[in-house]
Coordinates of C-alpha atoms in Angstrom, one line a residue:
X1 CA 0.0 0.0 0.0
X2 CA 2.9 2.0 0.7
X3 CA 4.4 2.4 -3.1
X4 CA 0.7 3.4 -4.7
X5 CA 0.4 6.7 -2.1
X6 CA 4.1 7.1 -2.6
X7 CA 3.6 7.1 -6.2
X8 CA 0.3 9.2 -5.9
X9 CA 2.0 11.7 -3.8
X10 CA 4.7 12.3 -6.4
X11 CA 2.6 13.0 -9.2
X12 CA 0.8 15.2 -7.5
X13 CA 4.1 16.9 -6.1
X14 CA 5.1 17.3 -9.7
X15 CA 1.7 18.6 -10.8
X16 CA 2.5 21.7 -8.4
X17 CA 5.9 22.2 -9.4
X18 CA 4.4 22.6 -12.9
X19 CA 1.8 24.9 -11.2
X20 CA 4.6 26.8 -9.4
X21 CA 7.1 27.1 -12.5
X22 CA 3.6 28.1 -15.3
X23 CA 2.7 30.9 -12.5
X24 CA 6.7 32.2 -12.6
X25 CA 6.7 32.3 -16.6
X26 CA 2.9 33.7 -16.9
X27 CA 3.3 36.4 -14.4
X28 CA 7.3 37.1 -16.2
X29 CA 5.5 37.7 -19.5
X30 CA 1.9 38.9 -19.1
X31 CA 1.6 42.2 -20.8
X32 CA 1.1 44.7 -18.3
X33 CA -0.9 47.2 -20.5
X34 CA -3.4 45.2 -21.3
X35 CA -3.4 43.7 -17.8
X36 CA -4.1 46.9 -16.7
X37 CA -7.0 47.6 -19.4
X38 CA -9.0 44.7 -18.5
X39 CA -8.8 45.6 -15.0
X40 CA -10.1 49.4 -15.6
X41 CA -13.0 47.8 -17.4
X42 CA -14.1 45.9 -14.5
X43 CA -12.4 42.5 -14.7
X44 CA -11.9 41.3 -11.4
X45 CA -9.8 38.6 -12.2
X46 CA -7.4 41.3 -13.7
X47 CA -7.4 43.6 -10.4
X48 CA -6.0 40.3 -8.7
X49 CA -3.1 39.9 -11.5
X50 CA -2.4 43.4 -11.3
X51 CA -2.2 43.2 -7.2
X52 CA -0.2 40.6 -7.0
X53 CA 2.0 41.8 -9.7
X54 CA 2.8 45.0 -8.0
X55 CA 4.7 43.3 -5.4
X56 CA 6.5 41.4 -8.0
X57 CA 9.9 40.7 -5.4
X58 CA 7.3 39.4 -2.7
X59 CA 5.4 37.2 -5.2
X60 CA 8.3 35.7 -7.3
X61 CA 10.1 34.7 -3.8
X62 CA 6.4 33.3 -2.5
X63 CA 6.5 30.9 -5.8
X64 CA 10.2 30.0 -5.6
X65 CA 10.0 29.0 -1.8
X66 CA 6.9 26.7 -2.8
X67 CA 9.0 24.9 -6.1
X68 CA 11.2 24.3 -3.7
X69 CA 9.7 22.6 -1.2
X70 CA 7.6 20.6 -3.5
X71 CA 10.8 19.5 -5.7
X72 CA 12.5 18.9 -2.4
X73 CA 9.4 16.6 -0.9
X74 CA 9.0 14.6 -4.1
X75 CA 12.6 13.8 -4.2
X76 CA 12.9 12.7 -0.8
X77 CA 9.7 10.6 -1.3
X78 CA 11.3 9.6 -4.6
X79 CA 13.9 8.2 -3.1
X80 CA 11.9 6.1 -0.5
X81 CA 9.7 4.6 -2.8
X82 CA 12.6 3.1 -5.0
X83 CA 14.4 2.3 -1.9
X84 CA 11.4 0.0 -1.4
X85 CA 11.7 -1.4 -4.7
X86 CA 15.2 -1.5 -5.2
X87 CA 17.0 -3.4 -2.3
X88 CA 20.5 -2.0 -3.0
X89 CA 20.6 1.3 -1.8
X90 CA 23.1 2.6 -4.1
X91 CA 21.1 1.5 -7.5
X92 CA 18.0 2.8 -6.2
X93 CA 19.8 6.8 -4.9
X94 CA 21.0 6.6 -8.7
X95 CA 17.7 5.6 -10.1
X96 CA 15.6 7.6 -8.1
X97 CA 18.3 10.7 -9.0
X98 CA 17.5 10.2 -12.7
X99 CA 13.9 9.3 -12.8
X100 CA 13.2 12.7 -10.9
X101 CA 15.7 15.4 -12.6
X102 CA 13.9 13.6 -16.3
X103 CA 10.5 13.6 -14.7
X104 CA 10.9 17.4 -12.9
X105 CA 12.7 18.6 -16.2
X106 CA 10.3 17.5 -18.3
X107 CA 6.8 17.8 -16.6
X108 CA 7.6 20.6 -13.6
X109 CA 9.5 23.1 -15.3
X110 CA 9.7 23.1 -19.3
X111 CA 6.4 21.8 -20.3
X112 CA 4.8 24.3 -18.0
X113 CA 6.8 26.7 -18.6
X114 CA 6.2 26.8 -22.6
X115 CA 2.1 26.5 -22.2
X116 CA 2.7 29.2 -19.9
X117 CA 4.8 31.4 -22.2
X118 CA 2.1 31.2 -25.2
X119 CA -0.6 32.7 -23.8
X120 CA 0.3 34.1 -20.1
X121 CA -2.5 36.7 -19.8
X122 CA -4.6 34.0 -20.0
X123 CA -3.1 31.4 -17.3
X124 CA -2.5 34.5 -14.7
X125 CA -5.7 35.0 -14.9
X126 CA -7.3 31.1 -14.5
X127 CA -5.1 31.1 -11.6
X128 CA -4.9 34.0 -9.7
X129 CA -7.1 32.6 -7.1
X130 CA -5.3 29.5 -6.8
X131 CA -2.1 31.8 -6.2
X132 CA -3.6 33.9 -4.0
X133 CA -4.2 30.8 -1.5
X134 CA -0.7 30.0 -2.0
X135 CA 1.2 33.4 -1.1
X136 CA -1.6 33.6 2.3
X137 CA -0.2 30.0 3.1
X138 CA 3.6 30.9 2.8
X139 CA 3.3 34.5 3.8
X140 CA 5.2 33.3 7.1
X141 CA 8.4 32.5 4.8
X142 CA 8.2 35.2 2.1
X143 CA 8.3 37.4 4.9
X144 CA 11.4 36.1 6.9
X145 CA 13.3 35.5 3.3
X146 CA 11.9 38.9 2.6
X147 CA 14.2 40.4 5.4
X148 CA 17.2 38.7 4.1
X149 CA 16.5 40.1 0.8
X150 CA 16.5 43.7 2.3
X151 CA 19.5 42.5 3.8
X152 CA 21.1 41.9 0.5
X153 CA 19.9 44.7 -0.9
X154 CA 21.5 47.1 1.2
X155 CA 24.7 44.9 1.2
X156 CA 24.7 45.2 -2.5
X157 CA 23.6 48.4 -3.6
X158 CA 22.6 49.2 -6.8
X159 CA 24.6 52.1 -9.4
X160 CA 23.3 53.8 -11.8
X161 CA 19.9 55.0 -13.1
X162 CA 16.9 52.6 -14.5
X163 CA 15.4 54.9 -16.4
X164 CA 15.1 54.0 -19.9
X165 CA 17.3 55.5 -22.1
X166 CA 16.0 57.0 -25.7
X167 CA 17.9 53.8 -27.4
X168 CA 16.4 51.2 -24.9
X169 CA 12.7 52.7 -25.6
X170 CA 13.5 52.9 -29.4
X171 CA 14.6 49.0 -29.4
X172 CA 11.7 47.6 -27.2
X173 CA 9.6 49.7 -30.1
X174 CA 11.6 47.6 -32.4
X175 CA 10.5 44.3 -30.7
X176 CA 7.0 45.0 -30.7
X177 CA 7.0 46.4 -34.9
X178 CA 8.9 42.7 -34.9
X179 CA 6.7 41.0 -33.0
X180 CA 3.5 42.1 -35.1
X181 CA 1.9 44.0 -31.6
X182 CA 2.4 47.7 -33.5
X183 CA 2.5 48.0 -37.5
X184 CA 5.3 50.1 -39.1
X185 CA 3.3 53.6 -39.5
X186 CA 2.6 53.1 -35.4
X187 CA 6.5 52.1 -34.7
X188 CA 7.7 55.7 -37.3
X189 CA 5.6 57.5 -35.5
X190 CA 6.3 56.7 -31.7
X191 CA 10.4 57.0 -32.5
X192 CA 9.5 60.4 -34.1
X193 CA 8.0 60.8 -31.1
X194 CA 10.9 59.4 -28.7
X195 CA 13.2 61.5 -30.7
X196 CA 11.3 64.6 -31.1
X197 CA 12.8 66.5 -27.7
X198 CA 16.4 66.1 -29.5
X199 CA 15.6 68.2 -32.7
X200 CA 16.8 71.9 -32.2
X201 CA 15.0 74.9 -34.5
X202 CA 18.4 74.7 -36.9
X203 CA 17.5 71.2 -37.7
X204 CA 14.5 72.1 -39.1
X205 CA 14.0 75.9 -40.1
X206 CA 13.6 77.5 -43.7
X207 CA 16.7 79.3 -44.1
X208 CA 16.6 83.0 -45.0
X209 CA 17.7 82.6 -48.3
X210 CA 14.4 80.6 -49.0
X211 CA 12.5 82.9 -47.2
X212 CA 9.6 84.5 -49.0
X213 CA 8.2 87.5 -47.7
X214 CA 6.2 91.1 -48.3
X215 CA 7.3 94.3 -47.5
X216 CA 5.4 96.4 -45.2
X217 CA 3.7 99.2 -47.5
X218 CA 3.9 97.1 -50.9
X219 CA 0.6 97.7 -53.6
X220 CA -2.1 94.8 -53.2
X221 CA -1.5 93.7 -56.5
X222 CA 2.3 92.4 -56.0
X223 CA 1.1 90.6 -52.7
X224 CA -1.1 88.9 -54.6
X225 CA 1.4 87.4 -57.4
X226 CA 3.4 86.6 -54.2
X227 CA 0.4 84.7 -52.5
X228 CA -0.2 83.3 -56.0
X229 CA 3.3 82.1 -56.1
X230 CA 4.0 80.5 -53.3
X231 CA 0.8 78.9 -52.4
X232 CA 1.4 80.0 -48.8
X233 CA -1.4 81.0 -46.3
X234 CA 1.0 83.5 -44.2
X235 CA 4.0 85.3 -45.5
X236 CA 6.4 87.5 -42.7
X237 CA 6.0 91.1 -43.9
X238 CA 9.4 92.9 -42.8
X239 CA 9.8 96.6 -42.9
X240 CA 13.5 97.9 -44.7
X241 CA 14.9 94.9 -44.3
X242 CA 14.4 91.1 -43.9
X243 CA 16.4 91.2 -40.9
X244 CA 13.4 93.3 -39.7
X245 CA 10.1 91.6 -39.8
X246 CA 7.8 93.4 -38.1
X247 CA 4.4 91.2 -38.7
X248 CA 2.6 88.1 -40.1
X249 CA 0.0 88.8 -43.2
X250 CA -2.6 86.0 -43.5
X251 CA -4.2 85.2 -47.1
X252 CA -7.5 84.9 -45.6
X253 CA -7.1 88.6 -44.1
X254 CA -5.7 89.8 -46.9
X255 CA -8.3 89.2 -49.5
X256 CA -11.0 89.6 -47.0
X257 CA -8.9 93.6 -46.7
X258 CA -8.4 93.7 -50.4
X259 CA -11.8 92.7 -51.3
X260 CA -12.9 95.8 -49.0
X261 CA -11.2 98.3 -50.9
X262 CA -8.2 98.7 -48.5
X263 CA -5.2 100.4 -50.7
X264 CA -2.3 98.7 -48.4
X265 CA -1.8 96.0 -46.3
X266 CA -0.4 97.4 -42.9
X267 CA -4.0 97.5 -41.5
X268 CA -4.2 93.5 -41.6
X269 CA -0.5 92.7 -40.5
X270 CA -0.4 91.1 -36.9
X271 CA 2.3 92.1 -35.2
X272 CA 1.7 88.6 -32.7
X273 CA 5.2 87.3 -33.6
X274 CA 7.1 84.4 -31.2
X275 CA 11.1 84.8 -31.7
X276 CA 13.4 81.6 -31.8
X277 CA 17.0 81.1 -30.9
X278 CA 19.0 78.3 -33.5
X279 CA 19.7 75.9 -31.0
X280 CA 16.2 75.9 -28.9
X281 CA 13.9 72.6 -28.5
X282 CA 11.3 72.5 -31.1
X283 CA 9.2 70.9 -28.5
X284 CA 9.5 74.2 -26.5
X285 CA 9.1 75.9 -29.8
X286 CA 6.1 74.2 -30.4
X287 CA 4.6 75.1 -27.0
X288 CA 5.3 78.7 -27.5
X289 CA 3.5 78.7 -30.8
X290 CA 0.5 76.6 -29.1
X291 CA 0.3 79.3 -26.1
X292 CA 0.5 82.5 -28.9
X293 CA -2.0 81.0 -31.1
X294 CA 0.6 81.7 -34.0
X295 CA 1.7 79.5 -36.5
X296 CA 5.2 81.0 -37.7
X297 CA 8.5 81.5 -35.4
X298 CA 11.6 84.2 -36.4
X299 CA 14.6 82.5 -36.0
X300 CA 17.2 85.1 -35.2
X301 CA 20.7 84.7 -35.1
X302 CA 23.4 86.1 -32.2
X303 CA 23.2 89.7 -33.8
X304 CA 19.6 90.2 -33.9
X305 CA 19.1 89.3 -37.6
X306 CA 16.7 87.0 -39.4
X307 CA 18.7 83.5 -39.6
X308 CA 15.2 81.7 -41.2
X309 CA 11.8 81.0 -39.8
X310 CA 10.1 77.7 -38.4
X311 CA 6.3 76.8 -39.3
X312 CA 4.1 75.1 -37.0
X313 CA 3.8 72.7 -40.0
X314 CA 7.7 72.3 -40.1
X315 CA 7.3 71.4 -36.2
X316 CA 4.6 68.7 -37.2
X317 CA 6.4 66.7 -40.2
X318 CA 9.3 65.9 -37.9
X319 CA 6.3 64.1 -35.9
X320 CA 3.8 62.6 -38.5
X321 CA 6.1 62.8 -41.6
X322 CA 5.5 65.1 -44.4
X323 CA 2.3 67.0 -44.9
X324 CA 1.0 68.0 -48.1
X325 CA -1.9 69.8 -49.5
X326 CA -3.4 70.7 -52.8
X327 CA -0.9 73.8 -53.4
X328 CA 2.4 72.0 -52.2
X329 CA 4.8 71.2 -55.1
X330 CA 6.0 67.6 -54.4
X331 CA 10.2 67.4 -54.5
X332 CA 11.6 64.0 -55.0
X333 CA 14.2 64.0 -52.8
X334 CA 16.4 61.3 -54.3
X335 CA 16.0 60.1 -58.1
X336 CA 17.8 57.3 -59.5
X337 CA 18.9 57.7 -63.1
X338 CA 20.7 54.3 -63.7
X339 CA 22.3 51.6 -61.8
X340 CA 24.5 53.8 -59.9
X341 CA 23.9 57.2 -60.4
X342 CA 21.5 59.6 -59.1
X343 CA 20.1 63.2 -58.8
X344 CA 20.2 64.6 -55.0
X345 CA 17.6 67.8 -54.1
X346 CA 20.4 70.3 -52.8
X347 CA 18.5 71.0 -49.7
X348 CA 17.9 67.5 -48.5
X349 CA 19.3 66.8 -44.9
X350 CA 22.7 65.3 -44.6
X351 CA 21.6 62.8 -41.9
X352 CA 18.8 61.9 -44.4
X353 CA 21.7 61.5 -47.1
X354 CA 24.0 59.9 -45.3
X355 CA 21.1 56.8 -44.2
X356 CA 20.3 56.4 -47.9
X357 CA 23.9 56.2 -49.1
X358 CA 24.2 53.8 -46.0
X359 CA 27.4 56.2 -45.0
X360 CA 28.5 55.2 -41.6
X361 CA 29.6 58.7 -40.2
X362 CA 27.9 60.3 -38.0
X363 CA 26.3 63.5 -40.1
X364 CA 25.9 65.1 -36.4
X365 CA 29.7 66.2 -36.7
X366 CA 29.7 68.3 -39.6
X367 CA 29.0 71.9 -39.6
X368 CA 26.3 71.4 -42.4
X369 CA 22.6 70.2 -41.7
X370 CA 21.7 69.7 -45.7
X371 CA 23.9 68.3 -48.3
X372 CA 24.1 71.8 -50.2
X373 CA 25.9 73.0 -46.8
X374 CA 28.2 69.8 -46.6
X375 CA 29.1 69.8 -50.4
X376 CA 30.2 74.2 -49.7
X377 CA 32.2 72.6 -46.7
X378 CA 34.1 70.4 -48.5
X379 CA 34.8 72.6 -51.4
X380 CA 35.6 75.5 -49.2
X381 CA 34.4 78.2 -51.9
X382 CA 31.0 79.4 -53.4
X383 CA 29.8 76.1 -55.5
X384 CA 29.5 76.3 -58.9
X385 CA 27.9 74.3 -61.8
X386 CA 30.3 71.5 -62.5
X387 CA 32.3 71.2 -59.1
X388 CA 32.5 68.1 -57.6
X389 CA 33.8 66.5 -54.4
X390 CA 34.9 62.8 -53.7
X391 CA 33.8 61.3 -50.6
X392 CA 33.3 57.8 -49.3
X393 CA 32.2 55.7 -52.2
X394 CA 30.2 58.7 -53.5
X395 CA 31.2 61.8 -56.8
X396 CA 29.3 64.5 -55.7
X397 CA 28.8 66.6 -58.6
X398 CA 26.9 70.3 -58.8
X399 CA 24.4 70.3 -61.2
X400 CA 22.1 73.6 -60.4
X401 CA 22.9 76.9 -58.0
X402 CA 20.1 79.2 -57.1
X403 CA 21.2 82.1 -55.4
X404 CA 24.6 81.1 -54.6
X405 CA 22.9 77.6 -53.2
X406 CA 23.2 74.1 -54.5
X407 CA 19.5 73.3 -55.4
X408 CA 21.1 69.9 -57.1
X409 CA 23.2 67.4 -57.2
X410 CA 24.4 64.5 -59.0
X411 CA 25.9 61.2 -56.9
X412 CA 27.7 58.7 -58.4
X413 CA 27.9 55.4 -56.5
X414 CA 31.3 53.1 -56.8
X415 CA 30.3 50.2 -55.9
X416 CA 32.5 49.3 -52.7
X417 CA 34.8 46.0 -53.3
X418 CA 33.8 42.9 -51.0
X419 CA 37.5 43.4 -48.7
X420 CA 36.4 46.6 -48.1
X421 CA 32.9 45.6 -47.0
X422 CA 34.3 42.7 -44.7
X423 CA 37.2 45.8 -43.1

């Protein structure tokens, strides 16, 4: 009668080892967020999860305590039901050794442990209750091994900070793209997002050169070719000087004011204007223009003058990508010609270039944000039609100026030689 209960009492030992090691890997790999949804909408079940998972330290040592003792009992009992089967004492130690590291392998921790790990929201939650009983039962031991792990704690303090880095948030986004939880539009967006607070007003302004603009006291007729032209909505109206813009005209007051009879413009300029340093955040850029209920930021320069301006638009593309409407002229960027040659818009930015050429500098230590900057750097005179510079694998050749500004470029691609790939 002995060896059945002996046997019985086994099997049920292992059965709560695989209990005890599911719980561990469930609990280790539940998704938290939506853990946390189900239990704002009610789900009791998900509260408990949630509870218990707060105290995570308390609860993990709660279900390693109880693995032990159960792996510990079933051994010992192991090894008294082969000693009753198996009269020398040495066979049946080495029997009942292997019988129970197979049968404890197999059944108490990686079985469980894999069922667990495929759907663990789901087995925290059909036994929560059951592991709520448990951690009441052993609460007596948690708490004494709980004091030794304060002990330990304090022995061996912990350096440093653990608060995710901009890298460590961009690669656990990278996971979930990978592991099909966020699509790639959602996983763009949220690094944009990460990455937003490191952009500075430089990285993303219209320079001066490119800015268009009215002059305060100019006939109604030229702002409208300029309107007209551009395709704008608000155009900086400067007084003198570019360096001195002294309002904002919109189109909508404009020709609301023209269509009045008004012979200039000055009576619809607003003079609501938010200032920008290069080198500010253009997330505290953006709150400035949200607060002022203005849509256009002056970026001056360390003398006062007008360096470019920044459009609450510009702000939003470096979050959602670019934004087009009916009146925008869409610029290709990058055109290929043939195998290994291509045409380069001059004002395209150098980081930009740099991941599509697959160069492995760092565009971040050149005194250039676009590739027309970077090519006058390297030449170290004004560019011309026809100049070219050699860099990396790439011919950088001028192909159009505007205004003393590389508006193209051609690149010509050598095709890097497999020693040099391996290097």
């Amino acid at each position: 009668m002995e060896v059945p209960l002996l046997l019985v009492a086994i099997v049920i030992l292992i059965m709560l080892s695989a209990f005890f090691s599911a719980t561990e890997t469930a609990f280790s790999s539940l998704n938290k967020i939506k853990m946390k949804n189900a239990a704002a909408d009610g789900d009791k079940r998900a509260a408990k999860v949630m509870k218990l998972e707060s105290d995570f330290d308390r609860f993990i040592s709660t279900i390693l305590i109880g693995n032990n003792i159960v792996n510990i009992t079933a051994t010992t009992l192991a090894t008294i039901l082969f000693g009753i089967l198996i009269k020398n004492s040495s066979v049946a130690n080495t029997v009942s050794t292997v019988v129970m590291t197979v049968g404890v392998l197999i059944f108490g921790e990686i079985s469980p442990k894999t069922i667990a790990k495929k759907n663990p929201e789901y087995f925290a939650l059909s036994t929560v209750s059951a592991t709520q009983i448990v951690c009441y039962i052993l609460f007596p031991l948690t708490w004494l091994f709980g004091l030794w792990q304060k002990l330990i704690n304090k022995i061996f303090k912990k350096k440093g900070d653990d608060n995710f880095t901009d890298d460590e948030l961009i690669t656990i986004v990278d996971e979930a793209q990978t592991g099909g939880n966020i699509d790639e539009y959602e996983g763009d967006l949220i690094r944009s997002a990460i990455e937003f607070d490191d952009l500075t007003v430089v990285d993303i302004l219209t320079p001066r050169v490119d800015v268009k603009a009215v002059e305060q006291g100019m006939d109604m007729h030229s702002v409208i070719r300029i309107f007209k032209e551009t395709g704008y909505s608000r155009l900086p109206v400067y007084k003198d000087t570019i360096d001195n813009i002294v309002g904002v005209l919109n189109e909508k007051d404009f020709y609301n004011a023209y269509l009045s009879g008004a012979k200039s413009i000055n009576s619809v300029v607003s003079d609501n204007l938010i200032y920008a340093t290069p080198f500010e955040k253009i997330s505290g850029l953006l709150r400035k223009l949200q607060k002022a209920k203005t849509h256009i930021a002056i970026v001056v320069d360390e003398f006062g003058g007008t360096l470019g301006i920044v459009t609450l638009e510009d702000i939003l593309e470096e979050l959602v990508g670019d934004i087009w409407d009916e009146h925008d002229r869409v610029v290709e960027s990058f055109r290929k010609v043939d195998e290994n040659k291509y045409i380069v818009a001059g004002d395209v930015k150098l980081i930009d270039f740099f991941d599509y050429f697959e160069i492995k500098d760092d565009a971040e230590e050149y005194d250039a944000t676009g590739l027309s900057g970077f090519v006058v750097l390297k030449l170290g005179n004004v560019p011309k039609v026809g100049d070219s510079i050699e860099f990396e694998n790439l011919t950088i050749t001028v192909k159009k100026t505007e205004h003393m500004k590389i508006s193209e470029c051609e690149v010509v691609v050598t095709p890097r030689e497999d020693n040099e790939d391996e290097e």
